[in-house]
Coordinates of C-alpha atoms and ligand atoms in Angstrom, one line a residue:
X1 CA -69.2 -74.9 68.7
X2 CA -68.8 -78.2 66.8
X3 CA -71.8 -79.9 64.9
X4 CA -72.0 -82.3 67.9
X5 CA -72.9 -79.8 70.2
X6 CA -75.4 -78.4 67.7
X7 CA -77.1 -81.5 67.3
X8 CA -77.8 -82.6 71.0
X9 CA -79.6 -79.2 71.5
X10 CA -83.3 -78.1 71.1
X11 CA -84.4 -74.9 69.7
X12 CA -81.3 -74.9 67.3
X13 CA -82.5 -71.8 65.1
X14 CA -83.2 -69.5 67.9
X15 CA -80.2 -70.2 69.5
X16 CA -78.3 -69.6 66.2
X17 CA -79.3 -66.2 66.1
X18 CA -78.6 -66.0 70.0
X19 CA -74.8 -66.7 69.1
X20 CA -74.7 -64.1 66.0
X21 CA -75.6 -61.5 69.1
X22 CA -79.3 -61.3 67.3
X23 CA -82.2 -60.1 69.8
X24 CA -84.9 -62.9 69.8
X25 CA -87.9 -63.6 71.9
X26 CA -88.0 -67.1 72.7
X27 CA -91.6 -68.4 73.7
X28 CA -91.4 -71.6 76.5
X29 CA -92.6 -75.0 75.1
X30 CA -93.0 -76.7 78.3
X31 CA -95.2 -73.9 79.9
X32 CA -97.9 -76.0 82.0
X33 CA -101.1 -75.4 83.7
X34 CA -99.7 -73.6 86.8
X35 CA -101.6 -76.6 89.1
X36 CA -99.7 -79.6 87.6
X37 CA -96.3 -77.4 86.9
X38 CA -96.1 -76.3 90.9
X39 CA -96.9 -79.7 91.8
X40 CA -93.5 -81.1 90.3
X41 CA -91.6 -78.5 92.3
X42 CA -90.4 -79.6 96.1
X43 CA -90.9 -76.0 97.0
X44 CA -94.7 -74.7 98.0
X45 CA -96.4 -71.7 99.2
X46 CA -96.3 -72.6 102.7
X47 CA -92.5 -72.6 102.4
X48 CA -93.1 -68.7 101.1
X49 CA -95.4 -68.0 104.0
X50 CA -92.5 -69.0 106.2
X51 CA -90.0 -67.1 104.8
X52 CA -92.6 -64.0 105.0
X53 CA -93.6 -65.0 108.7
X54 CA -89.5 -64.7 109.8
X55 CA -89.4 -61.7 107.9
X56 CA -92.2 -60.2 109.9
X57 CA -90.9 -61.6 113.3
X58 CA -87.5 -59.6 112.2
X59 CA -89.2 -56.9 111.2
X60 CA -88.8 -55.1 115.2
X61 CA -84.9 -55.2 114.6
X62 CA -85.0 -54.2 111.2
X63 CA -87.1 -51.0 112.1
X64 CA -84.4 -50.1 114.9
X65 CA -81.6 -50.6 112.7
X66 CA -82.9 -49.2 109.6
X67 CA -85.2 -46.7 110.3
X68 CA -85.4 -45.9 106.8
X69 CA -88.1 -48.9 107.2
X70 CA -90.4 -47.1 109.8
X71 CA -93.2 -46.5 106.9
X72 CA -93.5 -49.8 106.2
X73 CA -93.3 -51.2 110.0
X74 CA -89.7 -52.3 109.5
X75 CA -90.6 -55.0 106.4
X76 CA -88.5 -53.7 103.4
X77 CA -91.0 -53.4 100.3
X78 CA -91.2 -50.9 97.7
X79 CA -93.9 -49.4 95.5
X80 CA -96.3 -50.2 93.0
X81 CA -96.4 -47.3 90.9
X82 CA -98.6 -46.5 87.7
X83 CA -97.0 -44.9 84.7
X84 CA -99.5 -43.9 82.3
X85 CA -96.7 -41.1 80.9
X86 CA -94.4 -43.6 80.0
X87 CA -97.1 -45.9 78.5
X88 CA -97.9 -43.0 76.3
X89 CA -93.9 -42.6 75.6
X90 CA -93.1 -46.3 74.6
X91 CA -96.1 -46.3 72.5
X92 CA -95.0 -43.7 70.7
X93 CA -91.3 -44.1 70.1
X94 CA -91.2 -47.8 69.9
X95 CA -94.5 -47.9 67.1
X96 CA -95.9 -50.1 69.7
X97 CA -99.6 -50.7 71.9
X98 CA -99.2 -51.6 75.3
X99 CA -103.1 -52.3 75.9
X100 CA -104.3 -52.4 79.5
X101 CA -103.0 -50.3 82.5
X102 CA -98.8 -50.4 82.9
X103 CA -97.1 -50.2 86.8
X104 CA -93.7 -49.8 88.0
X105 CA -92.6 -52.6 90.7
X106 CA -89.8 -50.6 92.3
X107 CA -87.6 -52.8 94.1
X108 CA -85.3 -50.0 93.1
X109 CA -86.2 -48.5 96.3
X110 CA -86.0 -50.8 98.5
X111 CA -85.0 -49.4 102.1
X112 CA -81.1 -51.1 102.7
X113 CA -79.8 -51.9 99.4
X114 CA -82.1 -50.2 96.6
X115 CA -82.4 -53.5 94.7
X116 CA -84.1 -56.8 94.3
X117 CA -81.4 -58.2 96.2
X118 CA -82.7 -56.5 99.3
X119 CA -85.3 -59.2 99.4
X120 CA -83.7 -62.8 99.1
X121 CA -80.0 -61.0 100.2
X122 CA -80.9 -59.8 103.7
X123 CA -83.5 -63.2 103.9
X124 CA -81.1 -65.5 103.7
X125 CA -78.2 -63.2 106.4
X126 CA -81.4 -62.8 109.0
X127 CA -82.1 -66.5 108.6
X128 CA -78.4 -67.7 109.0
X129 CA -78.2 -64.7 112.4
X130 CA -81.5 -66.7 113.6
X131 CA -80.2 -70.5 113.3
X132 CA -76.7 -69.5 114.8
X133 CA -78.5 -67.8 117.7
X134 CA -81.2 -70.6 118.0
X135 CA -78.2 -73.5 117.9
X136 CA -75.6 -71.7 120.7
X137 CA -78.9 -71.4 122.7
X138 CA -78.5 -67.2 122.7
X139 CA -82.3 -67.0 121.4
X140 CA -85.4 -68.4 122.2
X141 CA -88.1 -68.5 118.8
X142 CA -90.4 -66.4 121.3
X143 CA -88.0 -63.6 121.9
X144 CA -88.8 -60.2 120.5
X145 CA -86.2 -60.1 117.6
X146 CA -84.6 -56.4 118.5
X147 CA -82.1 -58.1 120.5
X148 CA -80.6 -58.6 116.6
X149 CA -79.4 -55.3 117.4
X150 CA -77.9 -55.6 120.8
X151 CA -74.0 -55.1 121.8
X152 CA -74.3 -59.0 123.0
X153 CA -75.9 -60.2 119.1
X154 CA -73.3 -58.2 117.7
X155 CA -70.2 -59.7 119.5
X156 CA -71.6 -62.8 119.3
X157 CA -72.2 -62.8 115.2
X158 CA -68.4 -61.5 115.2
X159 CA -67.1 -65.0 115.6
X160 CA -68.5 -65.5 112.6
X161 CA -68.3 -65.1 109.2
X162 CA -70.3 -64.8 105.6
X163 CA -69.1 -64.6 102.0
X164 CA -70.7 -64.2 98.9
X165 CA -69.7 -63.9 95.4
X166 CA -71.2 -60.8 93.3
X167 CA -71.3 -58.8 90.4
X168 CA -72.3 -55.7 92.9
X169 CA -76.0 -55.6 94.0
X170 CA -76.3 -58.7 96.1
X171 CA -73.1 -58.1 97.3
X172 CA -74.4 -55.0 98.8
X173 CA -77.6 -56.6 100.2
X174 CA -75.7 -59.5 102.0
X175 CA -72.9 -56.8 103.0
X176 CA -74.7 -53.9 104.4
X177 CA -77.0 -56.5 106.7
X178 CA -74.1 -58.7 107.8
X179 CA -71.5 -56.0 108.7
X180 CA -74.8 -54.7 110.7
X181 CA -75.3 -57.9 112.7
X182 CA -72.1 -57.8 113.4
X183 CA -70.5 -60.6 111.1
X184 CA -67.2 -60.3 109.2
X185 CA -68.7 -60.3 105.7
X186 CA -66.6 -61.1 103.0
X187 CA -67.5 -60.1 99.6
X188 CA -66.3 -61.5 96.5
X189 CA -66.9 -59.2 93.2
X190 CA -66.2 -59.7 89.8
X191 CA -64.9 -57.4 87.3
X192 CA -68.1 -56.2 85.9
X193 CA -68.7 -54.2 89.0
X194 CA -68.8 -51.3 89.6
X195 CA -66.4 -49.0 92.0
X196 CA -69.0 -47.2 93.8
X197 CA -70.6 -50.3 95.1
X198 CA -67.2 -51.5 96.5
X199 CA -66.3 -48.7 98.2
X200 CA -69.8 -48.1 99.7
X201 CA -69.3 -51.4 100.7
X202 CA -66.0 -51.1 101.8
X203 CA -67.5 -48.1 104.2
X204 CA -70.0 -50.1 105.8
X205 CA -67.5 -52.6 106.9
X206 CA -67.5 -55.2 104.5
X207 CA -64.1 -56.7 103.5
X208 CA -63.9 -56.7 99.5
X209 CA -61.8 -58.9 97.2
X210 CA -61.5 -58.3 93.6
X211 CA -61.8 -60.1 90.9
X212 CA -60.6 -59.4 87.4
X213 CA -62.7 -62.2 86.2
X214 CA -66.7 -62.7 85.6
X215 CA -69.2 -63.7 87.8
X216 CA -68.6 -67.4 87.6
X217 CA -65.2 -66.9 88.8
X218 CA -66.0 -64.7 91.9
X219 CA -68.7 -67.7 93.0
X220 CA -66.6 -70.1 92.7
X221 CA -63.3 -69.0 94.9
X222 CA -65.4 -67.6 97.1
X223 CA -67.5 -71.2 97.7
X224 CA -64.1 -72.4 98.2
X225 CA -62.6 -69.8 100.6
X226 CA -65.9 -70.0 102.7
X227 CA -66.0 -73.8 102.5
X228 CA -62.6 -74.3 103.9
X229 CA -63.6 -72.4 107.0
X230 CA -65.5 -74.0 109.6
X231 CA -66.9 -70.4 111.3
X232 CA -68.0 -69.2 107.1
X233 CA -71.4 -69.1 105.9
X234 CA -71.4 -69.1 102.0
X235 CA -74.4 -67.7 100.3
X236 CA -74.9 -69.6 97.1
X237 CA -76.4 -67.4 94.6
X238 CA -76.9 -70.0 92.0
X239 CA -78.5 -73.0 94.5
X240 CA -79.8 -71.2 97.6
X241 CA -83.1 -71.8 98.5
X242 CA -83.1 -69.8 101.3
X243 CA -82.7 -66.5 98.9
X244 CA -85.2 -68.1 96.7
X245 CA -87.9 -68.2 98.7
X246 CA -86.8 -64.4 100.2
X247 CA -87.7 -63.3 96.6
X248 CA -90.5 -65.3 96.4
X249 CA -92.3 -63.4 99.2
X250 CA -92.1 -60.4 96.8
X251 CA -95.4 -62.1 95.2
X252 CA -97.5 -62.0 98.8
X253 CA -96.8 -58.2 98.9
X254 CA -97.3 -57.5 95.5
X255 CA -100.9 -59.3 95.7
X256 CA -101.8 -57.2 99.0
X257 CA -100.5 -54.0 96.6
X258 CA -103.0 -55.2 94.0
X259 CA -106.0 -55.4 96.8
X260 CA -105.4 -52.3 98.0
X261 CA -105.5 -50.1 94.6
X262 CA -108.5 -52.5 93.4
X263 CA -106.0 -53.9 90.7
X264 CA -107.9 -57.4 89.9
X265 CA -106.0 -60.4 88.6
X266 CA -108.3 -62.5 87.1
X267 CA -109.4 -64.7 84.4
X268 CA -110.5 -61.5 82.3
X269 CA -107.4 -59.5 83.3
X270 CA -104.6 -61.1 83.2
X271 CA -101.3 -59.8 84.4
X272 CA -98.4 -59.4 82.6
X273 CA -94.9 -59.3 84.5
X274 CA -91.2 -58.6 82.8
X275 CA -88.5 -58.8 85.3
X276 CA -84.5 -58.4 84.4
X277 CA -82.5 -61.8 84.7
X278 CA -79.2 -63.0 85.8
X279 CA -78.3 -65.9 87.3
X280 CA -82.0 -66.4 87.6
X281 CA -82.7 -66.3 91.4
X282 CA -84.3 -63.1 91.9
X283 CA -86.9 -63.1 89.0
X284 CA -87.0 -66.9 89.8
X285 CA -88.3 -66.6 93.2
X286 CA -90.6 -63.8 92.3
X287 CA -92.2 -66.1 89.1
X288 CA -92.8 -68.8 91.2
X289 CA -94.1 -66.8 93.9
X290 CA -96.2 -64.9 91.4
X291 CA -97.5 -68.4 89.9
X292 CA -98.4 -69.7 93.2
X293 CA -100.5 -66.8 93.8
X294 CA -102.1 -65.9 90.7
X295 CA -101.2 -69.7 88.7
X296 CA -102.4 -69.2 85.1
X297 CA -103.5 -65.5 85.1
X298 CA -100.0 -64.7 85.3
X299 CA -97.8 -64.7 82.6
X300 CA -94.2 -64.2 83.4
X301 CA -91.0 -63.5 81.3
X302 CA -87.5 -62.9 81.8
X303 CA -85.5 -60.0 80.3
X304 CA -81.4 -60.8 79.4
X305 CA -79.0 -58.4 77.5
X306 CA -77.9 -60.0 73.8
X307 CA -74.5 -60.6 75.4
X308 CA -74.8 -62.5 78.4
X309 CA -78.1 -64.6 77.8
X310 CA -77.8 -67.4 80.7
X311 CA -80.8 -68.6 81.4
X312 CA -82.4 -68.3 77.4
X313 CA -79.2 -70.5 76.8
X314 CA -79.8 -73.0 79.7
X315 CA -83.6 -73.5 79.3
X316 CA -84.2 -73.0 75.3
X317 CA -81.1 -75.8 74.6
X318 CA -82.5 -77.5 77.5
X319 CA -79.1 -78.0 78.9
X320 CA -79.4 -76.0 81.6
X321 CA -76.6 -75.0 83.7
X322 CA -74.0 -77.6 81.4
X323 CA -74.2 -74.3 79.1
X324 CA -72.7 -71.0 79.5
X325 CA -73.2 -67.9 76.8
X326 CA -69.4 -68.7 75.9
X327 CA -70.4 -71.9 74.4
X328 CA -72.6 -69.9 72.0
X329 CA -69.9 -67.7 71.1
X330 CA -70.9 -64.7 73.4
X331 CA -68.7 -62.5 75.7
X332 CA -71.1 -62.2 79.0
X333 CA -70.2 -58.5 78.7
X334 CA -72.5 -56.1 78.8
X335 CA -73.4 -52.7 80.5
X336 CA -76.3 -54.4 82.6
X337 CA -73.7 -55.2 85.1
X338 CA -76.6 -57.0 87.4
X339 CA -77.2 -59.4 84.2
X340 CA -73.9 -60.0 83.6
X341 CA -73.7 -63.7 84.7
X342 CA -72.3 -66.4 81.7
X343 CA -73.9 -69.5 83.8
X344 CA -77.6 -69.6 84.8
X345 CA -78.3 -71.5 87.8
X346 CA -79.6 -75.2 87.1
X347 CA -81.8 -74.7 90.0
X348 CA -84.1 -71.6 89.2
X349 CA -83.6 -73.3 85.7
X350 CA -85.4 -77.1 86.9
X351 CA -88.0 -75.1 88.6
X352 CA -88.9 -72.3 85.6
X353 CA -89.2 -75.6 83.0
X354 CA -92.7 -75.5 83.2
X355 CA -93.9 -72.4 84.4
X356 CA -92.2 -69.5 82.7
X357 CA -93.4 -67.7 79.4
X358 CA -90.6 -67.0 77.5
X359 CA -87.3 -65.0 77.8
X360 CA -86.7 -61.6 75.1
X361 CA -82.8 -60.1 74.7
X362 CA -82.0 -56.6 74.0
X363 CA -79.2 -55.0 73.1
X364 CA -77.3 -52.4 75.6
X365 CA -78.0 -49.3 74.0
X366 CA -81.5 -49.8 74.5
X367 CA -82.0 -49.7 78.4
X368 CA -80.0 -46.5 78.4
X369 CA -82.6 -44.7 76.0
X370 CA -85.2 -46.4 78.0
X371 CA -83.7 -45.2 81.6
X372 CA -83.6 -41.7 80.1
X373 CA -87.3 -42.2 78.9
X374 CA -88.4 -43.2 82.5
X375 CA -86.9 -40.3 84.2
X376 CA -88.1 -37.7 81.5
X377 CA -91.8 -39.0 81.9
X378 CA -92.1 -40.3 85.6
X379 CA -88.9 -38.7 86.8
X380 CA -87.7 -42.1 88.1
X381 CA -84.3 -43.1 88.2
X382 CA -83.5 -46.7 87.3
X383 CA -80.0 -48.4 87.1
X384 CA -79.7 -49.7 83.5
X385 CA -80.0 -53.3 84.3
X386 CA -83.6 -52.7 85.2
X387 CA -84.3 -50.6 81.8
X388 CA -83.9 -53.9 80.5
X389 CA -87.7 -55.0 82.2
X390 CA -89.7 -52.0 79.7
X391 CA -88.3 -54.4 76.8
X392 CA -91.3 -56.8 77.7
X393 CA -93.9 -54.1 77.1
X394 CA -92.4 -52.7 74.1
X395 CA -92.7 -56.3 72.3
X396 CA -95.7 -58.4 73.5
X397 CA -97.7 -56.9 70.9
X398 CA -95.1 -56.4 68.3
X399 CA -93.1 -59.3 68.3
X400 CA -94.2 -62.1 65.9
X401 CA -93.4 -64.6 68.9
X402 CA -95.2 -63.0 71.6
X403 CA -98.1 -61.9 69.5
X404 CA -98.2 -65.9 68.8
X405 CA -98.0 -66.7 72.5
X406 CA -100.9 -64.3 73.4
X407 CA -103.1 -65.7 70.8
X408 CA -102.9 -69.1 71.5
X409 CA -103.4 -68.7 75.3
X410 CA -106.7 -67.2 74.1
X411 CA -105.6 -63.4 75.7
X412 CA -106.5 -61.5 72.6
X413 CA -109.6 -59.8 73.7
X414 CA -108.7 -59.5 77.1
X415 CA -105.7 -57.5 76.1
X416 CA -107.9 -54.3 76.8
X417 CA -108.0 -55.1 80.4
X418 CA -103.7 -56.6 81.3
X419 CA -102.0 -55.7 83.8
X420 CA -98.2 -55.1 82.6
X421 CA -96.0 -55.0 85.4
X422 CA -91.9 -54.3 84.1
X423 CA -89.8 -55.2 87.6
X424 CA -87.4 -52.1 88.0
X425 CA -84.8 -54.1 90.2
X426 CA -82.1 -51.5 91.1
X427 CA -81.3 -48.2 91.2
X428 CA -82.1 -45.7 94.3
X429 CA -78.0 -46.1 95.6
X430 CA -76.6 -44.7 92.3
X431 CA -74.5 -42.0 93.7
X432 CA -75.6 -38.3 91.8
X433 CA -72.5 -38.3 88.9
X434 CA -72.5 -41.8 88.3
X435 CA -76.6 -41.5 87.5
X436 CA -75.3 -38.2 85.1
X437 CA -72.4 -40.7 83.4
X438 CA -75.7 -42.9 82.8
X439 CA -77.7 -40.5 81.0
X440 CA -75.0 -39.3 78.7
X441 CA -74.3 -43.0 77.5
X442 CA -75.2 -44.3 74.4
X443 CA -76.7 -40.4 73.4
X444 CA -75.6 -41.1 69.5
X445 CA -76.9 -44.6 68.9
Ligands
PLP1 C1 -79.2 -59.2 90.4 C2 -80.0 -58.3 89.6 C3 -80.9 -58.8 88.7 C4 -81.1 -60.3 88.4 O1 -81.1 -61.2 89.5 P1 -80.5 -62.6 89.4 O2 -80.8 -63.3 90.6 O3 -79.0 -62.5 89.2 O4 -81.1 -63.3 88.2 C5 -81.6 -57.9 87.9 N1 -81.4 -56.6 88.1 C6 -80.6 -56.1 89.0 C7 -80.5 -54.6 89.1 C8 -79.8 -56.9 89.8 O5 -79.0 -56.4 90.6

């Protein structure tokens, strides 16, 4: 990095100890008034009411296909679980107060995919299925959607194709549904993941290809292979606003959650939420879902391993997606293999300008002592990537910066009554020995 590049960028002392592999906690600037933030942004929660209204008109098919699904109706959502045992836990080993009440969001088990990605992945293949059926006149938008999962769909969808560039979990999402409906799904995965996930894949019917390079690189032959080829569907992790707004429905269900366990979000009890980040589409959608919903009583931040910091590079140097974590000296690697992405997207970037909190890094050895620390007090199992979501709890009231942050939005008294909500966003599909690998890593640090 030359002193040029150094002196077109904000935040220049955080993002010095960024590229010396420092954890930080940087605090957003530009956070708005969630009315006049939301009102810049060409997206709005009628667009997320849609996106929830097709998933509810699919949910018939899903239910058939997935029966996993039948307690929830055929919708794919997961629970909202309190953990008061590891509340006490973090507390105590990380010298730390977590005041208020603190719940698990675990998209970890999701029905399909056991991650995040089963919300904005399978969103975005059952809304490509329904404008291919809709455009060769095979479907009428008053049809019961079951037929999804007849011999005629599936021959149909088989004409066609969908590819997608991964480091594992949305490849699994947008795998596992395609291959379902039928499609030949091609996934693209870069070296960073992991075996099981391709061969499960693999099993399912997917076609695989390999990469030995990083996220980027996986995107970007994949865009091309798919855009050469008239019958492929690309789905564009880093623009799509399709996926977007699949994640983004995540805040809807979450507020229904809250209703029915009398959780109140309010003026006097804010809510806290702390979700892992890659490439920025997943916890994207969900903030700006969340803000829609619950505007300025929410307080969202984003949670990135000290190695591959995308979007705290993007959005502190305000460069966006012109920056990747290599231009700060980094490597990208890192055991959080859903994380590891070098590039955010310049899209959830734009939108999060003005209505995200802050961003905090952690090193890797932390979110395996903190995946052993959920299962020993909740008996949870969590993928390590979402171990990296407890780091938001652990610092809001010990970090100088976030301690800061709560102040000045006048939270202090109302501490006693947050709701801190860490966003577990993978894990249920772990096979058995790769979960026992897991909790033997890192033991010594
Ligand atoms: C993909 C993923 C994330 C982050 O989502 P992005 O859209 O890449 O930011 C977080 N945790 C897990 C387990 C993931 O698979």
């Amino acid at each position: 990095m030359n002193q040029e590049f150094w002196n077109q960028i904000q935040c220049k002392d955080l993002l010095k100890a960024v590229s010396e592999g420092k954890e930080v906690t940087w605090i957003n600037d530009n956070l708005e008034d969630a009315t006049k933030a939301l009102l810049k942004i060409n997206l709005a929660m009628t667009d997320i009411d849609g996106a929830e209204a097709r998933l509810a008109k699919f949910a018939p098919f899903i239910l058939k296909v997935f029966t996993e699904t039948a307690p929830e109706n055929g919708l794919i959502e997961s629970p909202l679980t309190e953990i008061e045992k590891m509340k006490i836990l973090l507390e105590k080993e990380y010298n730390t107060e977590i005041p208020g009440r603190l719940f698990l969001k675990q998209d970890s088990h999701l029905a399909i995919s056991g991650s995040i990605k089963a919300r904005g992945g399978i969103y975005e293949v059952l809304k490509h299925a329904e404008d291919l059926a809709l455009e060769h006149g095979i479907l009428k938008e008053t049809d019961d959607y079951s037929v999804f999962a007849s011999k005629k769909f599936k021959e149909f969808f088989s004409k066609f194709k969908i590819q997608v560039g991964s480091t594992g979990n949305l490849g699994m999402s947008i795998g596992i549904m395609s291959a379902v409906l039928g499609f030949h799904v091609i996934v693209h995965m870069s070296a960073d993941a992991k075996q099981w996930k391709k061969d499960l894949l693999r099993k399912r019917g997917a076609e695989v290809v390999e990469y030995e390079d990083d996220y980027s690189k996986a995107v970007e032959v994949g865009r091309e292979n798919s855009d050469a080829d008239p019958t492929s569907y690309f789905v564009d992790d880093e623009n799509s606003v399709t996926l977007f707004l699949g994640y983004a429905v995540a805040a809807n269900r979450l507020k229904k959650q809250f209703e029915e366990q009398n959780i109140v979000v309010d003026e006097e009890h804010p809510l806290f939420v702390y979700i892992p980040c890659g490439v920025g589409g997943a916890p994207g959608g969900v903030a700006f879902g969340l803000k829609q919903i619950f505007g300025d009583h929410v307080h969202v931040f984003f949670v990135e391993p000290t190695q591959a910091p995308c979007m705290l590079v993007g959005m502190a140097s305000g460069l966006q997606n012109e920056v990747c974590v290599q231009d700060f000296g980094l490597s990208g690697q890192t055991h959080a293999d859903g994380l590891a992405v070098g590039r955010p997207s310049g899209f959830v970037g734009g939108v999060m300008t003005n209505l995200l909190s802050g961003i905090l890094t952690l090193q890797d050895y932390h979110i395996y002592d903190l995946m052993r620390d959920i299962v020993n007090s909740e008996n949870i199992f969590l993928e390590p990537s979402a171990c990296a979501s407890f780091w938001g709890p652990i610092q809001l009231m010990k970090d100088e910066a976030t301690k800061a942050y709560i102040e000045k939005m006048g939270l202090t008294s109302k501490m006693v009554r947050a709701i801190h909500v860490p966003w577990a966003t993978g894990g249920n599909l772990v096979p058995q020995e790769i979960r026992d690998e897991y909790m033997r890593t890192y033991l010594d640090k």
